[in-house]
JSON list of C-alpha atoms in Angstrom, two decimals:
[
{"chain": "A", "resi": 750, "resn": "UNK", "atom": "CA", "xyz": [37.11, 46.29, 12.45]},
{"chain": "A", "resi": 751, "resn": "UNK", "atom": "CA", "xyz": [37.34, 44.89, 16.07]},
{"chain": "A", "resi": 752, "resn": "UNK", "atom": "CA", "xyz": [38.92, 41.64, 17.87]},
{"chain": "A", "resi": 753, "resn": "UNK", "atom": "CA", "xyz": [35.00, 40.41, 17.99]},
{"chain": "A", "resi": 754, "resn": "UNK", "atom": "CA", "xyz": [34.40, 40.36, 14.21]},
{"chain": "A", "resi": 755, "resn": "UNK", "atom": "CA", "xyz": [36.44, 39.62, 11.30]},
{"chain": "A", "resi": 756, "resn": "UNK", "atom": "CA", "xyz": [35.25, 41.67, 8.42]},
{"chain": "A", "resi": 757, "resn": "UNK", "atom": "CA", "xyz": [36.38, 38.77, 5.88]},
{"chain": "A", "resi": 758, "resn": "UNK", "atom": "CA", "xyz": [33.15, 36.94, 5.98]},
{"chain": "A", "resi": 759, "resn": "UNK", "atom": "CA", "xyz": [31.22, 40.10, 5.88]},
{"chain": "A", "resi": 760, "resn": "UNK", "atom": "CA", "xyz": [32.70, 40.81, 2.84]},
{"chain": "A", "resi": 761, "resn": "UNK", "atom": "CA", "xyz": [32.06, 37.06, 1.02]},
{"chain": "A", "resi": 762, "resn": "UNK", "atom": "CA", "xyz": [28.56, 37.67, 2.64]},
{"chain": "A", "resi": 763, "resn": "UNK", "atom": "CA", "xyz": [28.07, 41.10, 0.73]},
{"chain": "A", "resi": 764, "resn": "UNK", "atom": "CA", "xyz": [29.25, 39.33, -2.51]},
{"chain": "A", "resi": 765, "resn": "UNK", "atom": "CA", "xyz": [26.95, 36.58, -2.42]},
{"chain": "A", "resi": 766, "resn": "UNK", "atom": "CA", "xyz": [24.02, 38.60, -1.87]},
{"chain": "A", "resi": 767, "resn": "UNK", "atom": "CA", "xyz": [24.81, 40.61, -5.38]},
{"chain": "A", "resi": 768, "resn": "UNK", "atom": "CA", "xyz": [26.69, 43.54, -3.76]},
{"chain": "A", "resi": 769, "resn": "UNK", "atom": "CA", "xyz": [23.72, 44.87, -2.25]},
{"chain": "A", "resi": 770, "resn": "UNK", "atom": "CA", "xyz": [24.75, 46.77, 0.55]},
{"chain": "A", "resi": 771, "resn": "UNK", "atom": "CA", "xyz": [21.03, 47.26, 2.05]},
{"chain": "A", "resi": 772, "resn": "UNK", "atom": "CA", "xyz": [20.33, 43.40, 1.96]},
{"chain": "A", "resi": 773, "resn": "UNK", "atom": "CA", "xyz": [23.69, 42.46, 3.82]},
{"chain": "A", "resi": 774, "resn": "UNK", "atom": "CA", "xyz": [23.02, 45.20, 6.40]},
{"chain": "A", "resi": 775, "resn": "UNK", "atom": "CA", "xyz": [19.17, 44.05, 6.70]},
{"chain": "A", "resi": 776, "resn": "UNK", "atom": "CA", "xyz": [20.97, 40.57, 7.57]},
{"chain": "A", "resi": 777, "resn": "UNK", "atom": "CA", "xyz": [23.04, 41.87, 10.02]},
{"chain": "A", "resi": 778, "resn": "UNK", "atom": "CA", "xyz": [20.56, 43.87, 11.62]},
{"chain": "A", "resi": 779, "resn": "UNK", "atom": "CA", "xyz": [18.11, 40.83, 12.01]},
{"chain": "A", "resi": 780, "resn": "UNK", "atom": "CA", "xyz": [20.93, 39.13, 13.38]},
{"chain": "A", "resi": 781, "resn": "UNK", "atom": "CA", "xyz": [21.23, 42.18, 15.85]},
{"chain": "A", "resi": 782, "resn": "UNK", "atom": "CA", "xyz": [17.55, 42.15, 16.65]},
{"chain": "A", "resi": 783, "resn": "UNK", "atom": "CA", "xyz": [17.33, 38.67, 17.43]},
{"chain": "A", "resi": 784, "resn": "UNK", "atom": "CA", "xyz": [19.98, 38.35, 19.47]},
{"chain": "A", "resi": 785, "resn": "UNK", "atom": "CA", "xyz": [18.32, 38.74, 22.86]},
{"chain": "A", "resi": 786, "resn": "UNK", "atom": "CA", "xyz": [15.34, 36.84, 22.13]},
{"chain": "A", "resi": 787, "resn": "UNK", "atom": "CA", "xyz": [18.08, 33.97, 21.29]},
{"chain": "A", "resi": 788, "resn": "UNK", "atom": "CA", "xyz": [19.72, 34.69, 24.34]},
{"chain": "A", "resi": 789, "resn": "UNK", "atom": "CA", "xyz": [16.02, 34.21, 26.39]},
{"chain": "A", "resi": 790, "resn": "UNK", "atom": "CA", "xyz": [15.06, 30.85, 24.22]},
{"chain": "A", "resi": 791, "resn": "UNK", "atom": "CA", "xyz": [18.50, 29.75, 25.21]},
{"chain": "A", "resi": 792, "resn": "UNK", "atom": "CA", "xyz": [17.62, 30.57, 28.87]},
{"chain": "A", "resi": 793, "resn": "UNK", "atom": "CA", "xyz": [14.29, 28.61, 29.31]},
{"chain": "A", "resi": 794, "resn": "UNK", "atom": "CA", "xyz": [15.72, 26.02, 26.89]},
{"chain": "A", "resi": 795, "resn": "UNK", "atom": "CA", "xyz": [18.71, 25.39, 29.20]},
{"chain": "A", "resi": 796, "resn": "UNK", "atom": "CA", "xyz": [16.06, 26.41, 32.45]},
{"chain": "A", "resi": 797, "resn": "UNK", "atom": "CA", "xyz": [13.28, 23.38, 31.58]},
{"chain": "A", "resi": 798, "resn": "UNK", "atom": "CA", "xyz": [16.38, 20.91, 30.39]},
{"chain": "A", "resi": 799, "resn": "UNK", "atom": "CA", "xyz": [14.82, 21.08, 26.77]},
{"chain": "A", "resi": 800, "resn": "UNK", "atom": "CA", "xyz": [17.92, 19.77, 25.24]},
{"chain": "A", "resi": 801, "resn": "UNK", "atom": "CA", "xyz": [16.56, 19.91, 21.61]},
{"chain": "A", "resi": 802, "resn": "UNK", "atom": "CA", "xyz": [15.54, 23.53, 22.01]},
{"chain": "A", "resi": 803, "resn": "UNK", "atom": "CA", "xyz": [18.95, 24.48, 23.51]},
{"chain": "A", "resi": 804, "resn": "UNK", "atom": "CA", "xyz": [20.82, 22.51, 20.41]},
{"chain": "A", "resi": 805, "resn": "UNK", "atom": "CA", "xyz": [18.85, 24.66, 17.70]},
{"chain": "A", "resi": 806, "resn": "UNK", "atom": "CA", "xyz": [19.14, 27.89, 19.46]},
{"chain": "A", "resi": 807, "resn": "UNK", "atom": "CA", "xyz": [23.16, 26.98, 19.65]},
{"chain": "A", "resi": 808, "resn": "UNK", "atom": "CA", "xyz": [23.52, 26.03, 16.13]},
{"chain": "A", "resi": 809, "resn": "UNK", "atom": "CA", "xyz": [21.70, 28.89, 14.78]},
{"chain": "A", "resi": 810, "resn": "UNK", "atom": "CA", "xyz": [23.81, 31.30, 16.52]},
{"chain": "A", "resi": 811, "resn": "UNK", "atom": "CA", "xyz": [27.33, 29.45, 15.98]},
{"chain": "A", "resi": 812, "resn": "UNK", "atom": "CA", "xyz": [26.02, 29.30, 11.94]},
{"chain": "A", "resi": 813, "resn": "UNK", "atom": "CA", "xyz": [24.80, 33.13, 11.54]},
{"chain": "A", "resi": 814, "resn": "UNK", "atom": "CA", "xyz": [27.72, 33.90, 13.68]},
{"chain": "A", "resi": 815, "resn": "UNK", "atom": "CA", "xyz": [30.07, 32.30, 11.13]},
{"chain": "A", "resi": 816, "resn": "UNK", "atom": "CA", "xyz": [28.58, 34.10, 8.13]},
{"chain": "A", "resi": 817, "resn": "UNK", "atom": "CA", "xyz": [29.12, 37.38, 9.78]},
{"chain": "A", "resi": 818, "resn": "UNK", "atom": "CA", "xyz": [32.54, 36.67, 10.99]},
{"chain": "A", "resi": 819, "resn": "UNK", "atom": "CA", "xyz": [31.60, 37.07, 14.67]},
{"chain": "A", "resi": 820, "resn": "UNK", "atom": "CA", "xyz": [34.75, 34.98, 15.46]},
{"chain": "A", "resi": 821, "resn": "UNK", "atom": "CA", "xyz": [34.29, 35.07, 19.20]},
{"chain": "A", "resi": 822, "resn": "UNK", "atom": "CA", "xyz": [30.43, 34.43, 19.55]},
{"chain": "A", "resi": 823, "resn": "UNK", "atom": "CA", "xyz": [31.00, 31.52, 17.44]},
{"chain": "A", "resi": 824, "resn": "UNK", "atom": "CA", "xyz": [33.85, 30.02, 19.46]},
{"chain": "A", "resi": 825, "resn": "UNK", "atom": "CA", "xyz": [31.68, 30.98, 22.44]},
{"chain": "A", "resi": 826, "resn": "UNK", "atom": "CA", "xyz": [28.53, 29.58, 21.58]},
{"chain": "A", "resi": 827, "resn": "UNK", "atom": "CA", "xyz": [30.51, 26.29, 19.91]},
{"chain": "A", "resi": 828, "resn": "UNK", "atom": "CA", "xyz": [32.12, 25.88, 23.48]},
{"chain": "A", "resi": 829, "resn": "UNK", "atom": "CA", "xyz": [28.36, 26.39, 25.32]},
{"chain": "A", "resi": 830, "resn": "UNK", "atom": "CA", "xyz": [27.13, 23.54, 22.76]},
{"chain": "A", "resi": 831, "resn": "UNK", "atom": "CA", "xyz": [30.09, 21.23, 23.32]},
{"chain": "A", "resi": 832, "resn": "UNK", "atom": "CA", "xyz": [28.84, 21.30, 27.12]},
{"chain": "A", "resi": 833, "resn": "UNK", "atom": "CA", "xyz": [25.29, 21.09, 25.87]},
{"chain": "A", "resi": 834, "resn": "UNK", "atom": "CA", "xyz": [26.48, 17.76, 23.96]},
{"chain": "A", "resi": 835, "resn": "UNK", "atom": "CA", "xyz": [28.34, 16.37, 26.94]},
{"chain": "A", "resi": 836, "resn": "UNK", "atom": "CA", "xyz": [24.90, 16.42, 28.51]},
{"chain": "A", "resi": 837, "resn": "UNK", "atom": "CA", "xyz": [26.46, 19.38, 30.83]},
{"chain": "A", "resi": 838, "resn": "UNK", "atom": "CA", "xyz": [23.27, 21.52, 31.49]},
{"chain": "A", "resi": 839, "resn": "UNK", "atom": "CA", "xyz": [25.03, 22.95, 34.19]},
{"chain": "A", "resi": 840, "resn": "UNK", "atom": "CA", "xyz": [27.88, 24.14, 32.69]},
{"chain": "A", "resi": 841, "resn": "UNK", "atom": "CA", "xyz": [26.34, 25.60, 29.80]},
{"chain": "A", "resi": 842, "resn": "UNK", "atom": "CA", "xyz": [24.04, 27.56, 32.31]},
{"chain": "A", "resi": 843, "resn": "UNK", "atom": "CA", "xyz": [27.31, 28.66, 34.30]},
{"chain": "A", "resi": 844, "resn": "UNK", "atom": "CA", "xyz": [28.59, 29.79, 30.31]},
{"chain": "A", "resi": 845, "resn": "UNK", "atom": "CA", "xyz": [25.66, 32.24, 29.61]},
{"chain": "A", "resi": 846, "resn": "UNK", "atom": "CA", "xyz": [26.65, 35.53, 31.27]},
{"chain": "A", "resi": 847, "resn": "UNK", "atom": "CA", "xyz": [29.82, 35.24, 28.92]},
{"chain": "A", "resi": 848, "resn": "UNK", "atom": "CA", "xyz": [28.03, 33.83, 25.68]},
{"chain": "A", "resi": 849, "resn": "UNK", "atom": "CA", "xyz": [25.49, 37.19, 26.44]},
{"chain": "A", "resi": 850, "resn": "UNK", "atom": "CA", "xyz": [28.18, 39.26, 27.19]},
{"chain": "A", "resi": 851, "resn": "UNK", "atom": "CA", "xyz": [30.05, 38.39, 23.70]},
{"chain": "A", "resi": 852, "resn": "UNK", "atom": "CA", "xyz": [26.95, 38.50, 22.05]},
{"chain": "A", "resi": 853, "resn": "UNK", "atom": "CA", "xyz": [25.92, 41.87, 23.44]},
{"chain": "A", "resi": 854, "resn": "UNK", "atom": "CA", "xyz": [29.53, 43.38, 22.47]},
{"chain": "A", "resi": 855, "resn": "UNK", "atom": "CA", "xyz": [29.49, 41.61, 18.89]},
{"chain": "A", "resi": 856, "resn": "UNK", "atom": "CA", "xyz": [26.12, 43.46, 18.27]},
{"chain": "A", "resi": 857, "resn": "UNK", "atom": "CA", "xyz": [27.50, 46.71, 19.14]},
{"chain": "A", "resi": 858, "resn": "UNK", "atom": "CA", "xyz": [30.57, 46.08, 16.67]},
{"chain": "A", "resi": 859, "resn": "UNK", "atom": "CA", "xyz": [28.48, 45.10, 13.97]},
{"chain": "A", "resi": 860, "resn": "UNK", "atom": "CA", "xyz": [25.81, 48.26, 14.36]},
{"chain": "A", "resi": 861, "resn": "UNK", "atom": "CA", "xyz": [29.16, 50.35, 14.44]},
{"chain": "A", "resi": 862, "resn": "UNK", "atom": "CA", "xyz": [30.02, 48.56, 11.15]},
{"chain": "A", "resi": 863, "resn": "UNK", "atom": "CA", "xyz": [26.94, 49.22, 9.23]},
{"chain": "A", "resi": 864, "resn": "UNK", "atom": "CA", "xyz": [27.20, 53.25, 10.93]},
{"chain": "A", "resi": 865, "resn": "UNK", "atom": "CA", "xyz": [30.32, 53.62, 9.02]},
{"chain": "A", "resi": 866, "resn": "UNK", "atom": "CA", "xyz": [29.17, 51.73, 5.71]}
]
């Protein structure tokens, strides 16, 4: 697929969903559709120092990235989450552009994967 996405977890997810390609694709499409909202929630949480909200958003990104095999996005979100756990809100904010870029690139890679079927 791409260095952004490991296809093995996607195959596992496909199997766990009973081999239903439509359901698997819907999960991927939901992830893609929610990406911008997640980054906006994270930006807002960091801007207002809402550590709990930022924690929820980052854990959501990490978990869903793991399920989809979005390895680079998962690593990047984990790095931001580590900074958050160290109360380094400015460090989190500095990492947001990179997280956003990796997320956008990952969404593109995932959408291309779906298009190939």
